[in-house]
CSV table of N, CA and C in Angstrom, one decimal:
chain,number,residue,atom,x,y,z
A,185,PRO,N,0.8,-1.2,0.0
A,185,PRO,CA,0.0,0.0,0.0
A,185,PRO,C,0.9,1.3,0.0
A,186,GLY,N,0.2,2.4,-0.2
A,186,GLY,CA,0.9,3.7,-0.2
A,186,GLY,C,1.3,4.1,1.2
A,187,ARG,N,1.8,5.3,1.4
A,187,ARG,CA,2.2,5.7,2.7
A,187,ARG,C,1.1,5.8,3.7
A,188,ALA,N,-0.1,5.9,3.3
A,188,ALA,CA,-1.3,6.0,4.2
A,188,ALA,C,-1.7,4.6,4.7
A,189,GLY,N,-1.1,3.5,4.2
A,189,GLY,CA,-1.3,2.2,4.7
A,189,GLY,C,-2.6,1.6,4.0
A,190,MET,N,-3.0,0.5,4.6
A,190,MET,CA,-4.1,-0.3,4.0
A,190,MET,C,-5.4,0.4,4.3
A,191,ALA,N,-6.3,0.4,3.3
A,191,ALA,CA,-7.7,0.9,3.5
A,191,ALA,C,-8.4,-0.1,4.5
A,192,ARG,N,-9.3,0.5,5.3
A,192,ARG,CA,-10.1,-0.3,6.2
A,192,ARG,C,-10.8,-1.5,5.5
A,193,PRO,N,-11.5,-1.3,4.4
A,193,PRO,CA,-12.1,-2.5,3.7
A,193,PRO,C,-11.2,-3.6,3.4
A,194,LEU,N,-9.9,-3.3,3.0
A,194,LEU,CA,-9.0,-4.3,2.7
A,194,LEU,C,-8.5,-5.0,3.9
A,195,LEU,N,-8.3,-4.3,5.0
A,195,LEU,CA,-8.0,-5.0,6.3
A,195,LEU,C,-9.0,-5.9,6.7
A,196,GLY,N,-10.3,-5.5,6.6
A,196,GLY,CA,-11.4,-6.4,6.9
A,196,GLY,C,-11.4,-7.6,6.1
A,197,TRP,N,-11.2,-7.5,4.8
A,197,TRP,CA,-11.2,-8.6,3.9
A,197,TRP,C,-10.1,-9.5,4.2
A,198,LEU,N,-8.9,-9.0,4.5
A,198,LEU,CA,-7.7,-9.9,4.8
A,198,LEU,C,-8.0,-10.7,6.1
A,199,ARG,N,-8.8,-10.2,7.0
A,199,ARG,CA,-9.1,-10.9,8.2
A,199,ARG,C,-10.0,-12.1,7.9
A,200,THR,N,-10.7,-12.1,6.9
A,200,THR,CA,-11.7,-13.1,6.6
A,200,THR,C,-11.4,-14.0,5.3
A,201,CYS,N,-10.3,-13.6,4.6
A,201,CYS,CA,-10.0,-14.3,3.4
A,201,CYS,C,-9.4,-15.7,3.7
A,202,THR,N,-9.3,-16.6,2.8
A,202,THR,CA,-8.8,-17.9,3.0
A,202,THR,C,-7.3,-18.0,2.7
A,203,ALA,N,-6.6,-16.9,2.4
A,203,ALA,CA,-5.2,-17.0,2.2
A,203,ALA,C,-4.4,-17.5,3.4
A,204,ARG,N,-3.3,-18.2,3.1
A,204,ARG,CA,-2.5,-18.8,4.2
A,204,ARG,C,-1.2,-18.0,4.4
A,205,ARG,N,-0.9,-17.1,3.5
A,205,ARG,CA,0.4,-16.3,3.6
A,205,ARG,C,0.1,-14.9,3.0
A,206,LEU,N,0.7,-14.0,3.7
A,206,LEU,CA,0.6,-12.6,3.2
A,206,LEU,C,2.0,-11.9,3.3
A,207,VAL,N,2.4,-11.3,2.2
A,207,VAL,CA,3.7,-10.5,2.2
A,207,VAL,C,3.3,-9.1,2.1
A,208,TYR,N,3.6,-8.3,3.1
A,208,TYR,CA,3.2,-6.9,3.2
A,208,TYR,C,4.5,-6.0,3.1
A,209,VAL,N,4.7,-5.3,2.0
A,209,VAL,CA,5.8,-4.4,1.8
A,209,VAL,C,5.3,-3.0,2.0
A,210,SER,N,6.0,-2.2,2.8
A,210,SER,CA,5.6,-0.9,3.1
A,210,SER,C,6.7,0.1,3.1
A,211,CYS,N,6.4,1.3,2.7
A,211,CYS,CA,7.4,2.4,2.7
A,211,CYS,C,7.2,3.3,3.9
A,212,ASN,N,6.2,2.9,4.8
A,212,ASN,CA,5.9,3.7,6.0
A,212,ASN,C,5.8,2.8,7.2
A,213,PRO,N,6.9,2.6,8.0
A,213,PRO,CA,6.8,1.7,9.1
A,213,PRO,C,5.7,2.0,10.1
A,214,VAL,N,5.3,3.3,10.2
A,214,VAL,CA,4.3,3.7,11.2
A,214,VAL,C,2.9,3.1,10.8
A,215,THR,N,2.5,3.3,9.5
A,215,THR,CA,1.2,2.8,9.1
A,215,THR,C,1.3,1.2,9.0
A,216,GLN,N,2.5,0.7,8.6
A,216,GLN,CA,2.6,-0.8,8.6
A,216,GLN,C,2.4,-1.3,10.0
A,217,ALA,N,2.9,-0.7,11.0
A,217,ALA,CA,2.7,-1.2,12.4
A,217,ALA,C,1.3,-1.1,12.8
A,218,ARG,N,0.6,0.0,12.4
A,218,ARG,CA,-0.8,0.1,12.7
A,218,ARG,C,-1.6,-1.0,12.0
A,219,ASP,N,-1.3,-1.3,10.7
A,219,ASP,CA,-2.0,-2.3,10.0
A,219,ASP,C,-1.7,-3.7,10.5
A,220,LEU,N,-0.5,-4.0,10.9
A,220,LEU,CA,-0.1,-5.3,11.4
A,220,LEU,C,-0.8,-5.5,12.8
A,221,ALA,N,-0.9,-4.5,13.6
A,221,ALA,CA,-1.7,-4.6,14.8
A,221,ALA,C,-3.1,-5.0,14.6
A,222,GLU,N,-3.7,-4.5,13.6
A,222,GLU,CA,-5.1,-4.9,13.2
A,222,GLU,C,-5.1,-6.3,12.7
A,223,LEU,N,-4.2,-6.7,11.9
A,223,LEU,CA,-4.2,-8.1,11.3
A,223,LEU,C,-3.8,-9.1,12.4
A,224,LEU,N,-3.0,-8.8,13.3
A,224,LEU,CA,-2.6,-9.7,14.4
A,224,LEU,C,-3.5,-9.8,15.6
A,225,ALA,N,-4.4,-8.9,15.6
A,225,ALA,CA,-5.4,-8.9,16.8
A,225,ALA,C,-6.3,-10.1,16.7
A,226,PRO,N,-6.6,-10.6,17.9
A,226,PRO,CA,-7.6,-11.7,18.0
A,226,PRO,C,-8.9,-11.3,17.4
A,227,ALA,N,-9.8,-12.3,17.1
A,227,ALA,CA,-11.1,-12.0,16.5
A,227,ALA,C,-11.9,-11.0,17.2
A,228,SER,N,-11.7,-10.9,18.5
A,228,SER,CA,-12.5,-9.9,19.3
A,228,SER,C,-12.2,-8.5,18.9
A,229,GLY,N,-11.1,-8.3,18.1
A,229,GLY,CA,-10.8,-6.9,17.6
A,229,GLY,C,-10.0,-6.1,18.6
A,230,ASN,N,-9.6,-6.7,19.7
A,230,ASN,CA,-8.8,-5.9,20.7
A,230,ASN,C,-7.4,-5.9,20.2
A,231,ILE,N,-6.9,-4.8,19.7
A,231,ILE,CA,-5.6,-4.7,19.1
A,231,ILE,C,-4.5,-4.3,20.1
A,232,LYS,N,-4.9,-3.9,21.3
A,232,LYS,CA,-3.9,-3.5,22.3
A,232,LYS,C,-2.9,-4.7,22.5
A,233,GLY,N,-1.6,-4.4,22.2
A,233,GLY,CA,-0.6,-5.4,22.5
A,233,GLY,C,-0.6,-6.5,21.4
A,234,ALA,N,-1.3,-6.4,20.3
A,234,ALA,CA,-1.4,-7.4,19.3
A,234,ALA,C,0.0,-7.8,18.7
A,235,LEU,N,0.9,-6.8,18.6
A,235,LEU,CA,2.1,-7.1,18.0
A,235,LEU,C,3.0,-8.0,18.9
A,236,GLU,N,2.8,-8.0,20.2
A,236,GLU,CA,3.6,-8.8,21.1
A,236,GLU,C,3.1,-10.2,21.3
A,237,GLN,N,1.9,-10.6,20.8
A,237,GLN,CA,1.3,-11.9,21.1
A,237,GLN,C,1.4,-12.8,19.9
A,238,THR,N,1.3,-14.1,20.1
A,238,THR,CA,1.3,-15.1,19.1
A,238,THR,C,-0.2,-15.6,19.1
A,239,VAL,N,-0.8,-15.6,17.9
A,239,VAL,CA,-2.2,-16.1,17.8
A,239,VAL,C,-2.2,-17.4,17.1
A,240,VAL,N,-2.7,-18.5,17.6
A,240,VAL,CA,-2.8,-19.7,16.9
A,240,VAL,C,-4.2,-19.8,16.2
A,241,VAL,N,-4.1,-20.1,14.9
A,241,VAL,CA,-5.3,-20.2,14.1
A,241,VAL,C,-5.8,-21.6,14.0
A,242,GLN,N,-7.0,-21.9,14.4
A,242,GLN,CA,-7.6,-23.2,14.2
A,242,GLN,C,-8.3,-23.3,12.9
A,243,PRO,N,-8.1,-24.4,12.2
A,243,PRO,CA,-8.8,-24.6,10.9
A,243,PRO,C,-10.3,-24.8,11.2
A,244,HIS,N,-11.1,-24.3,10.2
A,244,HIS,CA,-12.5,-24.4,10.3
A,244,HIS,C,-13.1,-24.8,8.9
A,245,GLY,N,-14.0,-25.8,9.0
A,245,GLY,CA,-14.6,-26.2,7.7
A,245,GLY,C,-13.6,-27.0,6.9
A,246,HIS,N,-13.5,-26.6,5.6
A,246,HIS,CA,-12.6,-27.3,4.6
A,246,HIS,C,-11.2,-26.9,4.6
A,247,GLY,N,-10.6,-26.9,5.8
A,247,GLY,CA,-9.2,-26.5,5.9
A,247,GLY,C,-9.0,-25.0,5.8
A,248,ARG,N,-10.1,-24.2,5.9
A,248,ARG,CA,-10.1,-22.8,5.8
A,248,ARG,C,-10.0,-22.2,7.2
A,249,PRO,N,-9.2,-21.2,7.4
A,249,PRO,CA,-9.1,-20.5,8.8
A,249,PRO,C,-10.5,-20.0,9.2
A,250,GLU,N,-10.8,-20.0,10.4
A,250,GLU,CA,-12.0,-19.5,10.9
A,250,GLU,C,-12.1,-18.0,10.6
A,251,CYS,N,-13.2,-17.5,10.1
A,251,CYS,CA,-13.3,-16.1,9.8
A,251,CYS,C,-13.0,-15.2,10.9
A,252,GLY,N,-12.2,-14.1,10.7
A,252,GLY,CA,-11.9,-13.2,11.7
A,252,GLY,C,-10.7,-13.6,12.6
A,253,THR,N,-10.1,-14.7,12.3
A,253,THR,CA,-8.9,-15.1,13.1
A,253,THR,C,-7.7,-14.3,12.7
A,254,ALA,N,-6.8,-14.1,13.6
A,254,ALA,CA,-5.7,-13.3,13.3
A,254,ALA,C,-4.6,-14.0,12.5
A,255,TRP,N,-3.7,-13.3,12.0
A,255,TRP,CA,-2.5,-13.8,11.3
A,255,TRP,C,-1.4,-13.9,12.4
A,256,LYS,N,-0.4,-14.6,12.0
A,256,LYS,CA,0.8,-14.7,12.8
A,256,LYS,C,2.0,-14.1,12.1
A,257,LEU,N,2.7,-13.2,12.8
A,257,LEU,CA,3.9,-12.6,12.1
A,257,LEU,C,5.0,-13.5,12.2
A,258,GLU,N,5.5,-13.9,11.0
A,258,GLU,CA,6.6,-14.9,10.8
A,258,GLU,C,7.9,-14.2,10.7
A,259,TRP,N,8.0,-13.0,10.0
A,259,TRP,CA,9.2,-12.4,9.7
A,259,TRP,C,9.0,-10.9,9.4
A,260,LEU,N,9.9,-10.1,9.9
A,260,LEU,CA,9.8,-8.6,9.6
A,260,LEU,C,11.2,-8.1,9.4
A,261,GLN,N,11.4,-7.4,8.2
A,261,GLN,CA,12.8,-7.0,7.9
A,261,GLN,C,12.8,-5.6,7.3
A,262,PRO,N,13.4,-4.6,8.0
A,262,PRO,CA,13.6,-3.3,7.4
A,262,PRO,C,14.7,-3.3,6.3
A,263,LEU,N,14.5,-2.6,5.3
A,263,LEU,CA,15.5,-2.5,4.2
A,263,LEU,C,15.8,-1.0,3.9
A,264,ASP,N,17.1,-0.7,4.0
A,264,ASP,CA,17.5,0.7,3.7
A,264,ASP,C,17.9,0.8,2.2
A,265,MET,N,16.9,1.0,1.4
A,265,MET,CA,17.1,1.1,0.0
A,265,MET,C,17.5,2.5,-0.5
A,266,PHE,N,17.4,3.4,0.4
A,266,PHE,CA,17.7,4.8,0.0
A,266,PHE,C,18.7,5.4,1.0
A,267,PRO,N,20.0,5.0,0.9
A,267,PRO,CA,21.0,5.4,1.9
A,267,PRO,C,21.0,6.9,2.0
A,268,GLN,N,21.4,7.4,3.2
A,268,GLN,CA,21.5,8.8,3.5
A,268,GLN,C,20.2,9.6,3.4
A,269,THR,N,19.1,8.8,3.5
A,269,THR,CA,17.8,9.5,3.7
A,269,THR,C,17.1,8.9,4.9
A,270,SER,N,16.0,9.4,5.3
A,270,SER,CA,15.2,8.9,6.4
A,270,SER,C,14.2,7.8,6.0
A,271,HIS,N,14.2,7.5,4.7
A,271,HIS,CA,13.2,6.5,4.2
A,271,HIS,C,13.7,5.1,4.4
A,272,VAL,N,12.8,4.2,4.8
A,272,VAL,CA,13.1,2.8,4.9
A,272,VAL,C,11.9,2.0,4.5
A,273,GLU,N,12.2,0.9,3.8
A,273,GLU,CA,11.1,-0.1,3.4
A,273,GLU,C,11.1,-1.2,4.4
A,274,CYS,N,9.9,-1.7,4.7
A,274,CYS,CA,9.8,-2.8,5.6
A,274,CYS,C,9.0,-4.0,4.9
A,275,VAL,N,9.5,-5.2,5.1
A,275,VAL,CA,8.8,-6.4,4.5
A,275,VAL,C,8.4,-7.2,5.7
A,276,ALA,N,7.1,-7.5,5.7
A,276,ALA,CA,6.5,-8.4,6.8
A,276,ALA,C,5.9,-9.6,6.1
A,277,VAL,N,6.2,-10.8,6.7
A,277,VAL,CA,5.5,-12.0,6.2
A,277,VAL,C,4.6,-12.6,7.3
A,278,LEU,N,3.4,-12.7,7.0
A,278,LEU,CA,2.4,-13.2,7.9
A,278,LEU,C,1.8,-14.6,7.4
A,279,SER,N,1.4,-15.4,8.3
A,279,SER,CA,0.9,-16.7,7.9
A,279,SER,C,-0.2,-17.2,8.8
A,280,ARG,N,-1.0,-18.1,8.3
A,280,ARG,CA,-2.0,-18.8,9.1
A,280,ARG,C,-1.7,-20.3,9.0
A,281,HIS,N,-1.8,-21.0,10.0
A,281,HIS,CA,-1.5,-22.5,10.0
A,281,HIS,C,-2.8,-23.3,10.1
């Protein structure tokens, strides 16, 4: 997404989609952290401290994750693609098991 981060409808869709892996590349670590907190939050929607917790996703139905379950952050890497500037890219890999 752009510097403003993900749109609310996309965040909602990502919480309910059947994808097992998500790669999120961002040029704004602040909005990426906000969006990751939303994606990592439990189904209750409580995002406080979501980045510090591990959420286990239980399969539902035909091997599909239960709607509204959170993602698990597998990997996060900042990349300094523009040396001598304040800009940094961040790559996050999320998964559901």
